[in-house]
Short mmCIF file of C-alpha atoms in Angstrom, two decimals:
data_model
loop_
_atom_site.label_atom_id
_atom_site.label_comp_id
_atom_site.label_asym_id
_atom_site.label_seq_id
_atom_site.Cartn_x
_atom_site.Cartn_y
_atom_site.Cartn_z
CA UNK I 190 5.88 78.45 -16.22
CA UNK I 191 8.62 79.54 -18.57
CA UNK I 192 11.55 80.90 -16.53
CA UNK I 193 12.22 84.61 -17.03
CA UNK I 194 15.84 85.21 -18.00
CA UNK I 195 17.30 88.72 -17.68
CA UNK I 196 20.02 89.46 -20.25
CA UNK I 197 22.64 92.12 -19.56
CA UNK I 198 25.75 92.85 -21.59
CA UNK I 199 28.62 94.88 -20.13
CA UNK I 200 31.34 97.16 -21.42
CA UNK I 201 31.94 100.79 -22.35
CA UNK I 202 32.72 99.68 -25.91
CA UNK I 203 29.29 98.10 -26.52
CA UNK I 204 26.72 99.97 -28.63
CA UNK I 205 23.19 98.91 -29.73
CA UNK I 206 23.00 96.73 -32.83
CA UNK I 207 21.13 99.51 -34.63
CA UNK I 208 23.99 102.01 -34.14
CA UNK I 209 26.91 102.57 -36.47
CA UNK I 210 29.93 101.60 -34.35
CA UNK I 211 32.82 104.01 -33.97
CA UNK I 212 36.52 103.06 -34.09
CA UNK I 213 36.48 101.55 -30.57
CA UNK I 214 32.92 100.24 -30.48
CA UNK I 215 31.38 96.77 -30.83
CA UNK I 216 27.74 96.10 -31.68
CA UNK I 217 25.79 94.31 -28.95
CA UNK I 218 25.40 91.03 -30.81
CA UNK I 219 25.24 89.08 -27.53
CA UNK I 220 21.92 90.69 -26.60
CA UNK I 221 20.40 89.27 -29.80
CA UNK I 222 22.02 85.83 -29.71
CA UNK I 223 21.29 85.29 -26.00
CA UNK I 224 17.64 86.27 -26.40
CA UNK I 225 17.34 83.76 -29.25
CA UNK I 226 19.02 81.04 -27.19
CA UNK I 227 16.75 81.73 -24.21
CA UNK I 228 13.66 81.26 -26.41
CA UNK I 229 15.09 78.08 -27.95
CA UNK I 230 15.81 76.71 -24.47
CA UNK I 231 12.23 77.37 -23.31
CA UNK I 232 12.72 80.58 -21.34
CA UNK I 233 11.34 84.09 -21.64
CA UNK I 234 14.06 86.67 -22.39
CA UNK I 235 14.06 89.97 -20.49
CA UNK I 236 16.57 92.28 -22.25
CA UNK I 237 18.22 94.84 -19.94
CA UNK I 238 20.52 96.47 -22.48
CA UNK I 239 24.14 97.20 -21.60
CA UNK I 240 25.91 98.25 -18.41
CA UNK I 241 28.93 100.53 -18.48
CA UNK I 242 32.18 99.59 -16.78
CA UNK I 243 31.19 101.52 -13.67
CA UNK I 244 30.21 100.04 -10.33
CA UNK I 245 27.13 102.27 -10.00
CA UNK I 246 25.69 101.58 -13.46
CA UNK I 247 26.50 97.87 -13.35
CA UNK I 248 25.06 97.53 -9.85
CA UNK I 249 21.81 99.29 -10.75
CA UNK I 250 21.23 97.09 -13.81
CA UNK I 251 22.14 93.90 -11.92
CA UNK I 252 19.53 94.87 -9.32
CA UNK I 253 16.93 94.90 -12.11
CA UNK I 254 18.09 91.48 -13.27
CA UNK I 255 17.81 90.02 -9.77
CA UNK I 256 14.03 90.44 -9.99
CA UNK I 257 13.93 87.60 -12.55
CA UNK I 258 14.50 83.83 -12.23
CA UNK I 259 17.90 83.86 -13.94
CA UNK I 260 20.33 86.67 -14.72
CA UNK I 261 22.76 86.15 -17.60
CA UNK I 262 25.56 88.68 -18.03
CA UNK I 263 28.03 88.74 -20.89
CA UNK I 264 31.47 90.24 -20.45
CA UNK I 265 33.22 91.60 -17.40
CA UNK I 266 34.20 88.21 -15.92
CA UNK I 267 37.88 87.95 -16.87
CA UNK I 268 40.83 89.37 -14.93
CA UNK I 269 41.08 92.84 -16.46
CA UNK I 270 40.95 96.17 -14.66
CA UNK I 271 37.39 96.83 -15.84
CA UNK I 272 36.01 93.30 -15.32
CA UNK I 273 33.72 94.23 -12.43
CA UNK I 274 30.92 91.65 -12.56
CA UNK I 275 32.13 89.39 -9.73
CA UNK I 276 33.07 92.35 -7.53
CA UNK I 277 29.64 93.95 -7.87
CA UNK I 278 27.79 90.66 -7.40
CA UNK I 279 29.79 89.94 -4.22
CA UNK I 280 28.81 93.35 -2.86
CA UNK I 281 25.16 92.37 -3.40
CA UNK I 282 25.60 89.13 -1.46
CA UNK I 283 26.22 86.62 -4.25
CA UNK I 284 27.57 83.15 -3.54
CA UNK I 285 29.67 81.64 -6.33
CA UNK I 286 29.76 77.94 -7.15
CA UNK I 287 32.47 78.24 -9.82
CA UNK I 288 34.33 81.06 -11.55
CA UNK I 289 36.19 79.18 -14.29
CA UNK I 290 35.73 76.03 -16.34
CA UNK I 291 38.29 73.91 -18.21
CA UNK I 292 36.97 74.61 -21.71
CA UNK I 293 37.92 76.72 -24.69
CA UNK I 294 36.28 78.96 -25.64
CA UNK I 295 34.52 79.99 -22.43
CA UNK I 296 37.05 79.39 -19.64
CA UNK I 297 36.14 82.43 -17.45
CA UNK I 298 32.44 81.49 -17.07
CA UNK I 299 30.93 82.20 -13.63
CA UNK I 300 27.93 80.65 -11.89
CA UNK I 301 26.39 81.61 -8.57
CA UNK I 302 23.29 82.67 -6.74
CA UNK I 303 22.38 86.12 -5.56
CA UNK I 304 19.35 86.34 -3.28
CA UNK I 305 16.78 84.13 -5.02
CA UNK I 306 18.20 84.45 -8.53
CA UNK I 307 20.66 82.18 -10.29
CA UNK I 308 23.39 84.22 -11.98
CA UNK I 309 25.59 83.29 -14.93
CA UNK I 310 28.51 85.49 -15.92
CA UNK I 311 29.50 84.46 -19.44
CA UNK I 312 32.58 85.65 -21.34
CA UNK I 313 31.90 88.56 -23.67
CA UNK I 314 33.34 87.14 -26.90
CA UNK I 315 30.33 85.92 -28.89
CA UNK I 316 31.46 82.34 -29.58
CA UNK I 317 32.31 81.88 -25.89
CA UNK I 318 28.94 83.33 -24.93
CA UNK I 319 27.00 80.93 -27.14
CA UNK I 320 28.98 77.85 -26.07
CA UNK I 321 28.72 78.54 -22.34
CA UNK I 322 25.01 79.35 -22.58
CA UNK I 323 24.29 76.01 -24.21
CA UNK I 324 26.44 74.10 -21.72
CA UNK I 325 25.35 75.76 -18.47
CA UNK I 326 22.29 78.02 -18.79
CA UNK I 327 20.11 75.63 -20.78
CA UNK I 328 19.97 72.99 -17.99
CA UNK I 329 19.10 75.71 -15.46
CA UNK I 330 16.16 76.82 -17.61
CA UNK I 331 15.00 73.19 -17.75
CA UNK I 332 15.12 72.81 -13.96
CA UNK I 333 13.42 76.11 -13.18
CA UNK I 334 10.74 75.29 -15.75
CA UNK I 335 9.92 72.06 -13.90
CA UNK I 336 11.69 69.61 -16.23
CA UNK I 337 14.65 67.32 -15.83
CA UNK I 338 17.84 68.93 -17.18
CA UNK I 339 18.33 67.66 -20.70
CA UNK I 340 21.59 65.77 -21.36
CA UNK I 341 23.98 67.20 -23.90
CA UNK I 342 22.74 65.91 -27.28
CA UNK I 343 26.14 64.61 -28.38
CA UNK I 344 26.33 62.83 -31.73
CA UNK I 345 29.17 60.97 -33.42
CA UNK I 346 30.52 61.84 -36.85
CA UNK I 347 33.57 61.15 -38.99
CA UNK I 348 36.03 64.03 -38.98
CA UNK I 349 36.82 65.29 -42.48
CA UNK I 350 40.02 67.22 -41.61
CA UNK I 351 42.81 66.59 -39.14
CA UNK I 352 42.62 68.63 -35.93
CA UNK I 353 45.58 69.86 -33.90
CA UNK I 354 44.67 71.55 -30.62
CA UNK I 355 46.52 72.38 -27.41
CA UNK I 356 45.82 69.81 -24.68
CA UNK I 357 44.60 70.66 -21.19
CA UNK I 358 41.16 72.11 -21.99
CA UNK I 359 38.12 70.62 -23.69
CA UNK I 360 37.63 72.46 -26.98
CA UNK I 361 34.31 73.31 -28.66
CA UNK I 362 35.16 74.12 -32.27
CA UNK I 363 32.69 75.47 -34.86
CA UNK I 364 31.88 72.79 -37.40
CA UNK I 365 29.41 71.78 -40.07
CA UNK I 366 27.68 68.43 -39.61
CA UNK I 367 25.90 66.60 -42.42
CA UNK I 368 24.91 63.14 -43.60
CA UNK I 369 26.77 61.90 -46.66
CA UNK I 370 25.61 58.49 -47.71
CA UNK I 371 25.25 56.19 -44.71
CA UNK I 372 27.66 57.96 -42.34
CA UNK I 373 27.50 61.43 -40.76
CA UNK I 374 30.50 63.67 -41.30
CA UNK I 375 31.65 66.86 -39.62
CA UNK I 376 33.96 69.44 -41.13
CA UNK I 377 35.92 71.82 -38.86
CA UNK I 378 35.48 75.43 -39.97
CA UNK I 379 38.21 78.03 -40.19
CA UNK I 380 37.81 80.57 -37.42
CA UNK I 381 39.83 83.27 -35.73
CA UNK I 382 39.03 82.56 -32.10
CA UNK I 383 36.20 83.33 -29.71
CA UNK I 384 35.45 86.73 -31.22
CA UNK I 385 34.76 85.34 -34.70
CA UNK I 386 30.97 85.49 -34.81
CA UNK I 387 31.03 85.36 -38.62
CA UNK I 388 32.30 81.76 -38.48
CA UNK I 389 29.15 80.76 -36.59
CA UNK I 390 26.99 81.73 -39.55
CA UNK I 391 28.39 78.64 -41.32
CA UNK I 392 28.39 76.34 -38.26
CA UNK I 393 25.54 74.10 -37.16
CA UNK I 394 27.48 72.36 -34.39
CA UNK I 395 30.53 72.38 -32.16
CA UNK I 396 33.17 69.63 -32.45
CA UNK I 397 34.14 68.45 -28.97
CA UNK I 398 37.86 67.80 -28.57
CA UNK I 399 38.71 66.14 -25.22
CA UNK I 400 41.26 67.80 -22.98
CA UNK I 401 43.68 64.86 -23.30
CA UNK I 402 43.74 64.88 -27.11
CA UNK I 403 46.10 66.96 -29.20
CA UNK I 404 45.95 65.46 -32.67
CA UNK I 405 42.84 63.85 -34.16
CA UNK I 406 43.32 62.51 -37.70
CA UNK I 407 40.78 62.84 -40.47
CA UNK I 408 38.41 59.89 -40.59
CA UNK I 409 38.30 59.37 -36.82
CA UNK I 410 34.94 59.55 -35.05
CA UNK I 411 34.47 62.62 -32.87
CA UNK I 412 31.72 63.92 -30.60
CA UNK I 413 29.54 66.67 -32.03
CA UNK I 414 27.28 69.06 -30.11
CA UNK I 415 24.52 70.44 -32.38
CA UNK I 416 23.62 74.07 -31.82
CA UNK I 417 20.33 74.77 -30.07
CA UNK I 418 18.72 76.07 -33.26
CA UNK I 419 19.31 72.81 -35.15
CA UNK I 420 18.30 70.27 -32.48
#
């Protein structure tokens, strides 16, 4: 059967997408994008809304999510004072397999198991959330649905603009991939970091920059990860 995937955002600043946000509010775009990604990956989304940055509220909503096959949380997994996800999960008996990955965006991603439910804590910034879902949650949905985990559908394309990135982490940069003549090309898009959800409206892929590369000149072949909605 299709795995049921509970979706829970976190943060006092998060308001429903239908609300008009105040000066210190952010619309809950992750609840929409994650539900779409779950469907594209073959799962059944179970939206749980948003948990406040309080142990009692977060714990109660996590308990609801633990009734499903997979629980995906967004936000609350960094090192800030109000990042409570790991603390609350530990109090409920969770075992963690990793709590950081060497990628950007998405470094603070968390994966573990609590009781009989696999749990993913994804960073709250929307680009990070989408990248880490595609990399880590999609294979879990495959396995729990009875399939072999699909390999990353990496393509090769000629880079149209020179890239300069800090080494040490593998980068997933928003890009636009298209065929021009006989060769595919990919253009890096201007973006303002992992909170820039508007840049994703123009992106149909992520350009993968290896951790040991700093400068990649225009014309060189690079790996491209198509977004789930264009595969």
